Amino acid sequence: MTDFHQALRSLRVWDTELPSFDPASAPPEPLPLFHDWFTAAAAAGQTEPHTLSLATVDEDGRPDVRTVMLHDADARGWHFASHATSAKGRQLAVRPEAALGFYWPVQGRQVRIRGHVTTGTPEEAHEDLHARTTGALASALVGRQSEVLDSPDTLARASEAAWRRAEAEPDAPAPTWTLYVVEPAEVEFFQGDARRRHVRLRYRRTADGWTRELLWP
């Protein structure tokens, strides 16, 4: 057996005590439950619980996925940010629909979200970017995300210039930086179980609000 397959077969899933989840106690809307699960994951020591998988579709209908950071989750939806000129930005401009996936293995939990994507105002995008670190601003000032790079040296020079500007102009604008909001149509909460009797609770938005339903694992 190759090292890869040996490593793959040797791994255990949820080698920890998992919390219980009674779906009957879930709130009528998904946002409060997400807030509870997020803070519980952070308190349990989950590494980077604010990272998520973002799936979009390109103009040819091919799916695309990457890891981004959550910037907020409120009554409007789940927030993340990127350049409008990036691959994800261009895809969302053509097909403003997305799926998000959170995975917190320390508690055997997942949250999946699907919905329509809107953009915040330029003022919101500016505030979002400048509430973050100097490094985040420098990265945004470099721009050109997803474009072909001719050499690491080119990136190093652009990054050094962006860092100098970010330090000298902490309010410097990044015109293509965009705040995106996923307005949820479906939100699913998955609680893993050691005996594989996983609990899946799905919220679906209807004309009358939210409806809840259990799914087979």
XYZ file of N, CA and C in Angstrom:
651
model
N 0.844 -1.195 0.000
C 0.000 0.000 0.000
C 0.884 1.253 0.000
N 0.507 2.238 -0.799
C 1.289 3.466 -0.862
C 1.139 4.248 0.430
N 2.082 5.180 0.664
C 2.006 6.019 1.850
C 0.701 6.806 1.886
N 0.266 7.257 0.709
C -0.981 8.020 0.650
C -2.157 7.178 1.132
N -2.300 5.975 0.582
C -3.445 5.143 0.947
C -3.344 4.663 2.397
N -2.141 4.409 2.850
C -1.968 4.006 4.239
C -2.407 5.122 5.177
N -1.984 6.357 4.845
C -2.385 7.499 5.663
C -3.893 7.717 5.589
N -4.448 7.574 4.387
C -5.872 7.795 4.200
C -6.700 6.809 5.014
N -6.313 5.537 4.991
C -7.086 4.511 5.685
C -6.892 4.548 7.201
N -5.822 5.188 7.654
C -5.531 5.187 9.090
C -6.226 6.304 9.845
N -6.792 7.245 9.130
C -7.366 8.415 9.789
C -8.712 8.093 10.425
N -8.921 8.627 11.601
C -10.193 8.487 12.282
C -11.005 9.763 12.109
N -12.301 9.638 12.243
C -13.202 10.780 12.144
C -13.744 11.095 13.532
N -13.682 12.386 13.910
C -14.257 12.854 15.185
C -13.717 12.039 16.359
N -12.403 12.039 16.487
C -11.764 11.331 17.596
C -11.867 12.181 18.865
N -13.100 12.513 19.219
C -13.374 13.369 20.359
C -14.822 13.149 20.790
N -15.174 13.616 21.964
C -16.551 13.520 22.417
C -17.379 14.607 21.729
N -18.464 14.205 21.092
C -19.272 15.147 20.327
C -20.432 15.663 21.170
N -20.819 16.922 20.937
C -21.988 17.450 21.651
C -23.270 16.859 21.095
N -24.301 16.930 21.899
C -25.606 16.481 21.427
C -26.346 17.662 20.812
N -27.338 17.354 20.006
C -28.153 18.399 19.380
C -29.579 17.883 19.248
N -30.494 18.546 19.915
C -31.911 18.205 19.838
C -32.581 19.184 18.883
N -32.936 18.750 17.679
C -33.523 19.681 16.710
C -34.850 20.278 17.180
N -35.520 19.612 18.107
C -36.781 20.151 18.615
C -36.564 21.447 19.385
N -35.335 21.656 19.866
C -35.031 22.864 20.629
C -34.497 23.997 19.758
N -34.385 23.751 18.442
C -33.824 24.753 17.535
C -34.758 25.954 17.405
N -34.205 27.139 17.234
C -35.028 28.341 17.083
C -35.780 28.337 15.760
N -36.783 29.208 15.615
C -37.584 29.212 14.388
C -36.828 29.728 13.161
N -35.718 30.428 13.357
C -34.918 30.946 12.250
C -33.486 30.449 12.391
N -32.741 30.365 11.295
C -31.407 29.756 11.363
C -30.313 30.634 11.962
N -30.429 31.943 11.865
C -29.321 32.809 12.273
C -28.936 32.644 13.741
N -29.886 32.637 14.689
C -29.476 32.460 16.092
C -28.762 31.141 16.337
N -29.189 30.078 15.649
C -28.524 28.787 15.814
C -27.115 28.837 15.255
N -26.945 29.512 14.119
C -25.591 29.655 13.570
C -24.698 30.401 14.548
N -25.186 31.506 15.101
C -24.395 32.254 16.075
C -24.002 31.363 17.251
N -24.929 30.556 17.747
C -24.645 29.668 18.873
C -23.578 28.641 18.503
N -23.738 28.007 17.346
C -22.775 26.985 16.931
C -21.404 27.591 16.661
N -21.376 28.784 16.087
C -20.096 29.436 15.785
C -19.335 29.731 17.074
N -20.008 30.346 18.043
C -19.339 30.687 19.297
C -18.944 29.427 20.063
N -19.752 28.373 19.958
C -19.409 27.112 20.609
C -18.164 26.501 19.971
N -18.050 26.574 18.650
C -16.873 26.045 17.960
C -15.622 26.812 18.376
N -15.729 28.133 18.454
C -14.585 28.938 18.879
C -14.193 28.608 20.313
N -15.180 28.471 21.181
C -14.906 28.164 22.587
C -14.293 26.776 22.749
N -14.627 25.858 21.840
C -14.109 24.492 21.908
C -12.706 24.375 21.320
N -12.166 25.481 20.819
C -10.813 25.472 20.285
C -10.702 25.167 18.812
N -11.803 25.275 18.068
C -11.756 25.031 16.635
C -10.829 26.049 15.967
N -9.877 25.567 15.183
C -8.975 26.455 14.458
C -9.721 27.188 13.354
N -9.598 28.492 13.332
C -10.184 29.339 12.291
C -11.636 28.964 11.972
N -12.522 29.046 12.939
C -13.924 28.706 12.666
C -14.598 29.654 11.681
N -13.960 30.800 11.421
C -14.533 31.779 10.500
C -14.142 31.526 9.046
N -13.409 30.447 8.777
C -13.123 30.112 7.382
C -14.241 29.225 6.837
N -14.516 29.383 5.568
C -15.615 28.651 4.935
C -15.296 28.371 3.483
N -15.934 27.359 2.953
C -15.832 27.065 1.527
C -16.925 27.845 0.804
N -16.532 28.532 -0.251
C -17.455 29.314 -1.075
C -17.507 28.697 -2.465
N -18.689 28.258 -2.875
C -18.870 27.660 -4.194
C -19.673 28.597 -5.081
N -19.180 28.789 -6.298
C -19.866 29.596 -7.305
C -19.871 28.807 -8.615
N -20.492 29.375 -9.626
C -20.578 28.729 -10.934
C -20.112 29.719 -11.992
N -19.281 29.248 -12.933
C -18.809 30.160 -13.973
C -19.819 30.253 -15.116
N -19.447 31.016 -16.138
C -20.391 31.277 -17.225
C -20.716 30.040 -18.048
N -19.888 29.001 -17.934
C -20.140 27.743 -18.645
C -20.852 26.717 -17.776
N -21.245 27.129 -16.571
C -21.947 26.227 -15.677
C -21.050 25.301 -14.889
N -19.735 25.535 -14.901
C -18.808 24.688 -14.161
C -18.655 25.212 -12.739
N -18.771 24.344 -11.744
C -18.647 24.801 -10.358
C -17.208 25.151 -10.002
N -17.068 26.037 -9.048
C -15.763 26.484 -8.577
C -15.868 26.643 -7.064
N -14.791 26.370 -6.352
C -14.840 26.461 -4.892
C -13.494 26.945 -4.376
N -13.526 27.678 -3.255
C -12.313 28.159 -2.607
C -12.636 28.468 -1.147
N -11.614 28.695 -0.359
C -11.799 29.019 1.049
C -11.670 30.522 1.247
N -12.647 31.118 1.932
C -12.622 32.545 2.240
C -12.948 32.724 3.718
N -12.969 33.983 4.162
C -13.256 34.279 5.559
C -14.628 34.916 5.705
N -15.315 34.528 6.752
C -16.595 35.142 7.085
C -16.342 36.514 7.694
N -17.076 37.517 7.212
C -16.931 38.869 7.746
C -18.086 39.262 8.655
N -19.231 38.633 8.492
C -20.369 38.897 9.376
C -21.469 37.902 9.029
N -22.420 37.768 9.936
C -23.638 36.999 9.681
C -24.738 37.710 10.440
N -25.654 38.333 9.700
C -26.700 39.129 10.326
C -28.024 38.889 9.610
N -28.990 39.743 9.865
C -30.316 39.567 9.281
C -30.286 39.635 7.754
N -29.296 40.306 7.194
C -29.177 40.380 5.729
C -28.673 39.079 5.141
N -27.776 38.403 5.847
C -27.197 37.176 5.337
C -25.775 36.991 5.818
N -25.035 36.113 5.118
C -23.649 35.800 5.461
C -22.728 36.629 4.574
N -21.769 37.336 5.177
C -20.937 38.310 4.474
C -19.525 37.771 4.232
N -19.004 38.033 3.053
C -17.588 37.840 2.764
C -17.193 38.950 1.795
N -15.913 39.064 1.499
C -15.463 40.157 0.635
C -14.366 39.674 -0.304
N -14.255 40.352 -1.424
C -13.226 40.033 -2.407
C -13.199 41.148 -3.440
N -12.276 41.046 -4.370
C -12.251 41.976 -5.491
C -13.334 41.604 -6.503
N -14.025 42.589 -7.013
C -15.020 42.344 -8.058
C -14.369 41.800 -9.321
N -13.065 42.046 -9.475
C -12.338 41.593 -10.662
C -11.741 40.200 -10.501
N -11.896 39.597 -9.321
C -11.376 38.246 -9.107
C -12.249 37.235 -9.839
N -11.818 35.982 -9.852
C -12.613 34.942 -10.505
C -13.982 34.827 -9.855
N -14.009 34.811 -8.530
C -15.301 34.693 -7.845
C -16.166 35.922 -8.090
N -15.540 37.097 -8.138
C -16.294 38.321 -8.395
C -16.914 38.330 -9.778
N -16.142 37.883 -10.766
C -16.669 37.830 -12.135
C -17.778 36.791 -12.250
N -17.599 35.646 -11.580
C -18.635 34.613 -11.629
C -19.922 35.088 -10.967
N -19.799 35.778 -9.834
C -20.989 36.260 -9.143
C -21.681 37.372 -9.916
N -20.938 38.121 -10.712
C -21.550 39.167 -11.522
C -22.463 38.559 -12.586
N -22.091 37.374 -13.079
C -22.883 36.704 -14.116
C -23.993 35.857 -13.497
N -23.643 35.130 -12.430
C -24.607 34.241 -11.749
C -24.532 34.510 -10.254
N -25.350 35.416 -9.765
C -25.261 35.806 -8.346
C -25.929 34.818 -7.398
N -25.442 33.589 -7.426
C -25.891 32.538 -6.522
C -24.649 31.861 -5.950
N -24.719 31.435 -4.694
C -23.556 30.814 -4.076
C -23.985 29.810 -3.026
N -23.050 28.915 -2.693
C -23.213 27.987 -1.580
C -22.020 28.153 -0.654
N -22.291 28.115 0.643
C -21.251 28.233 1.660
C -21.215 26.953 2.476
N -20.032 26.570 2.921
C -19.899 25.391 3.763
C -18.929 25.644 4.906
N -19.411 25.491 6.137
C -18.566 25.559 7.327
C -18.381 24.144 7.854
N -17.160 23.819 8.308
C -16.908 22.509 8.908
C -16.085 22.716 10.166
N -16.644 22.266 11.295
C -15.999 22.404 12.593
C -15.808 21.010 13.185
N -14.734 20.290 12.790
C -14.564 18.899 13.209
C -14.403 18.717 14.709
N -13.957 19.756 15.414
C -13.791 19.606 16.857
C -15.114 19.262 17.534
N -16.240 19.606 16.887
C -17.548 19.258 17.419
C -18.380 18.428 16.447
N -17.766 17.989 15.341
C -18.485 17.174 14.369
C -19.645 17.905 13.732
N -19.462 19.199 13.477
C -20.581 20.000 12.973
C -20.261 20.625 11.617
N -21.299 20.713 10.815
C -21.248 21.425 9.541
C -22.449 22.359 9.453
N -22.261 23.446 8.705
C -23.379 24.316 8.341
C -23.256 24.603 6.853
N -24.353 24.383 6.127
C -24.385 24.622 4.688
C -25.449 25.676 4.377
N -25.097 26.605 3.502
C -25.990 27.719 3.169
C -26.022 27.879 1.660
N -27.212 28.084 1.120
C -27.365 28.381 -0.306
C -28.270 29.592 -0.458
N -27.943 30.461 -1.412
C -28.804 31.601 -1.601
C -28.312 32.571 -2.661
N -29.108 33.617 -2.858
C -28.800 34.684 -3.797
C -27.756 35.613 -3.198
N -26.893 36.156 -4.038
C -25.806 37.012 -3.570
C -26.043 38.454 -4.021
N -25.966 39.360 -3.075
C -26.033 40.791 -3.373
C -24.712 41.433 -2.959
N -24.512 42.678 -3.355
C -23.307 43.405 -2.969
C -23.675 44.551 -2.043
N -22.764 44.834 -1.124
C -22.946 45.985 -0.266
C -22.600 47.263 -1.011
N -22.761 48.375 -0.340
C -22.428 49.658 -0.945
C -20.910 49.858 -0.954
N -20.406 50.760 -1.790
C -18.962 51.058 -1.742
C -18.514 51.524 -0.362
N -19.383 52.236 0.326
C -19.037 52.701 1.669
C -18.892 51.522 2.628
N -19.779 50.527 2.510
C -19.680 49.339 3.356
C -18.411 48.555 3.051
N -18.063 48.453 1.766
C -16.846 47.736 1.389
C -15.609 48.446 1.940
N -15.605 49.770 1.872
C -14.473 50.554 2.386
C -14.342 50.356 3.896
N -15.461 50.426 4.598
C -15.439 50.244 6.050
C -14.997 48.828 6.411
N -15.482 47.844 5.662
C -15.110 46.456 5.916
C -13.608 46.264 5.781
N -13.026 46.777 4.719
C -11.597 46.590 4.472
C -10.755 47.303 5.518
N -11.147 48.526 5.864
C -10.306 49.315 6.757
C -10.524 49.001 8.229
N -11.442 48.093 8.516
C -11.568 47.588 9.884
C -10.617 46.421 10.114
N -9.935 45.975 9.080
C -9.043 44.823 9.164
C -7.595 45.286 9.331
N -6.650 44.379 9.140
C -5.253 44.661 9.421
C -4.572 45.415 8.278
N -3.390 45.935 8.584
C -2.586 46.578 7.543
C -2.258 45.586 6.432
N -2.007 44.342 6.811
C -1.717 43.327 5.808
C -2.883 43.075 4.876
N -4.099 43.096 5.428
C -5.281 42.902 4.588
C -5.416 44.051 3.597
N -5.177 45.280 4.068
C -5.243 46.429 3.169
C -4.165 46.330 2.104
N -2.938 45.964 2.501
C -1.856 45.842 1.527
C -2.196 44.808 0.463
N -2.757 43.674 0.887
C -3.134 42.642 -0.073
C -4.183 43.162 -1.044
N -5.170 43.908 -0.514
C -6.210 44.459 -1.385
C -5.638 45.476 -2.362
N -4.635 46.246 -1.904
C -4.035 47.254 -2.777
C -3.205 46.618 -3.891
N -2.664 45.435 -3.639
C -1.952 44.723 -4.708
C -2.911 44.410 -5.842
N -4.114 43.925 -5.480
C -5.129 43.625 -6.496
C -4.700 42.518 -7.431
N -5.270 42.518 -8.616
C -4.955 41.579 -9.700
C -5.207 40.121 -9.314
N -6.109 39.899 -8.352
C -6.386 38.539 -7.886
C -6.866 37.648 -9.018
N -6.318 36.449 -9.108
C -6.643 35.398 -10.084
C -6.029 35.644 -11.461
N -5.327 36.773 -11.650
C -4.647 36.982 -12.925
C -3.380 36.126 -12.986
N -2.903 35.879 -14.184
C -1.666 35.104 -14.360
C -0.477 35.935 -13.888
N 0.404 35.326 -13.080
C 1.583 35.987 -12.526
C 2.819 35.484 -13.257
N 3.661 36.408 -13.738
C 4.822 35.974 -14.513
C 5.969 35.467 -13.652
N 6.102 35.971 -12.399
C 7.182 35.501 -11.540
C 6.939 35.922 -10.105
N 7.497 35.195 -9.126
C 7.385 35.607 -7.726
C 7.989 36.981 -7.466
N 9.014 37.347 -8.231
C 9.645 38.657 -8.038
C 8.670 39.789 -8.325
N 7.839 39.616 -9.329
C 6.850 40.639 -9.658
C 5.883 40.829 -8.497
N 5.455 39.718 -7.914
C 4.564 39.797 -6.761
C 5.267 40.462 -5.582
N 6.523 40.117 -5.344
C 7.257 40.690 -4.216
C 7.357 42.199 -4.345
N 7.652 42.693 -5.540
C 7.763 44.146 -5.741
C 6.416 44.834 -5.529
N 5.363 44.241 -6.091
C 4.030 44.839 -5.927
C 3.602 44.815 -4.464
N 3.920 43.742 -3.767
C 3.548 43.633 -2.361
C 4.293 44.648 -1.507
N 5.581 44.813 -1.750
C 6.353 45.792 -0.990
C 5.794 47.198 -1.181
N 5.456 47.542 -2.417
C 4.888 48.860 -2.691
C 3.539 49.024 -2.007
N 2.727 47.963 -2.015
C 1.409 48.023 -1.380
C 1.532 48.157 0.134
N 2.495 47.456 0.721
C 2.704 47.574 2.171
C 3.114 48.993 2.546
N 4.014 49.576 1.758
C 4.443 50.953 2.055
C 3.259 51.906 1.983
N 2.415 51.733 0.983
C 1.264 52.619 0.854
C 0.257 52.384 1.984
N 0.026 51.129 2.325
C -0.925 50.821 3.395
C -0.483 51.417 4.722
N 0.811 51.397 4.989
C 1.334 51.965 6.226
C 1.299 53.484 6.212
N 1.528 54.072 5.032
C 1.533 55.537 4.921
C 0.131 56.107 4.776
N -0.778 55.332 4.143
C -2.150 55.788 3.911
C -3.123 54.727 4.416
N -3.348 54.663 5.728
C -4.221 53.619 6.262
C -5.665 53.704 5.791
N -6.044 54.827 5.171
C -7.403 54.967 4.633
C -7.413 54.877 3.110
N -6.338 54.354 2.531
C -6.238 54.276 1.067
C -7.376 53.437 0.495
N -7.982 53.892 -0.613
C -9.091 53.136 -1.197
C -8.598 51.972 -2.052
N -9.415 50.929 -2.107
C -9.198 49.803 -3.018
C -10.489 49.678 -3.820
N -10.584 50.352 -4.968
C -11.871 50.520 -5.660
C -12.612 49.239 -6.011
N -11.900 48.147 -6.268
C -12.595 46.923 -6.669
C -12.975 46.037 -5.480
N -12.569 46.420 -4.271
C -12.915 45.624 -3.094
C -14.422 45.686 -2.873
N -15.047 44.539 -2.746
C -16.506 44.450 -2.725
C -16.964 43.570 -1.569
N -18.005 44.031 -0.891
C -18.630 43.234 0.158
C -19.788 42.465 -0.462
N -19.794 41.155 -0.260
C -20.850 40.292 -0.789
C -21.679 39.740 0.368
N -22.975 39.596 0.125
C -23.885 39.073 1.139
C -24.703 37.939 0.521
N -24.618 36.763 1.116
C -25.423 35.620 0.677
C -26.737 35.648 1.444
N -27.827 35.900 0.721
C -29.153 35.931 1.328
C -29.683 34.496 1.327
N -29.802 33.858 2.489
C -30.041 32.413 2.519
C -31.445 32.009 2.074
N -31.498 31.029 1.197
C -32.756 30.373 0.852
C -32.873 29.050 1.602
N -31.707 28.432 1.881
C -31.643 27.190 2.650
C -30.438 27.250 3.582
N -30.619 26.767 4.806
C -29.514 26.630 5.756
C -29.656 25.271 6.432
N -28.621 24.454 6.330
C -28.659 23.125 6.941
C -27.621 23.010 8.045
N -28.042 22.461 9.179
C -27.164 22.206 10.307
C -26.984 20.694 10.450
N -25.725 20.268 10.496
C -25.370 18.852 10.569
C -24.612 18.603 11.859
N -25.129 17.729 12.699
C -24.434 17.303 13.908
C -24.035 15.849 13.774
N -22.717 15.608 13.763
C -22.237 14.252 13.640
C -22.510 13.422 14.887
N -22.610 12.109 14.689
C -22.877 11.169 15.771
C -21.922 9.993 15.627
N -21.353 9.538 16.745
C -20.361 8.470 16.700
C -20.920 7.183 16.106
N -22.219 6.942 16.252
C -22.855 5.746 15.691
C -23.451 6.009 14.305
N -23.061 7.136 13.725
C -23.488 7.548 12.379
C -24.979 7.844 12.304
N -25.580 8.162 13.434
C -26.983 8.602 13.436
C -26.996 10.126 13.425
N -26.392 10.654 12.382
C -26.202 12.100 12.292
C -27.541 12.839 12.266
N -27.548 14.017 12.861
C -28.742 14.857 12.855
C -28.567 15.928 11.790
N -29.530 16.002 10.881
C -29.511 17.038 9.846
C -30.825 17.823 9.926
N -30.689 19.092 10.194
C -31.845 19.981 10.281
C -31.717 21.039 9.204
N -32.721 21.090 8.325
C -32.682 22.074 7.225
C -33.773 23.120 7.428
N -33.367 24.365 7.286
C -34.298 25.491 7.237
C -34.495 25.880 5.775
N -35.724 26.027 5.345
C -36.030 26.510 4.000
C -36.897 27.762 4.104
N -36.503 28.787 3.361
C -37.282 30.020 3.359
C -38.512 29.863 2.471
N -39.646 30.262 2.979
C -40.890 30.217 2.221
C -41.512 31.613 2.226
N -42.644 31.751 1.561
C -43.331 33.039 1.537
C -43.803 33.455 2.929
N -43.957 32.478 3.817
C -44.440 32.758 5.167
C -43.334 32.786 6.215
N -42.076 32.700 5.767
C -40.973 32.688 6.723
C -40.123 31.440 6.539
N -39.699 30.832 7.647
C -38.841 29.662 7.587
C -39.603 28.404 7.985
N -39.332 27.326 7.269
C -39.846 26.020 7.661
C -38.672 25.119 7.991
N -38.849 24.230 8.970
C -37.777 23.337 9.397
C -38.142 21.897 9.050
N -37.130 21.123 8.657
C -37.371 19.718 8.342
C -36.113 18.915 8.610
N -36.299 17.686 9.097
C -35.187 16.770 9.316
C -34.886 16.028 8.030
N -33.606 15.691 7.835
C -33.154 14.941 6.660
C -32.480 13.654 7.120
N -32.613 12.609 6.309
C -31.891 11.376 6.583
C -30.395 11.659 6.435
N -29.577 11.048 7.292
C -28.131 11.290 7.193
C -27.519 10.578 5.978
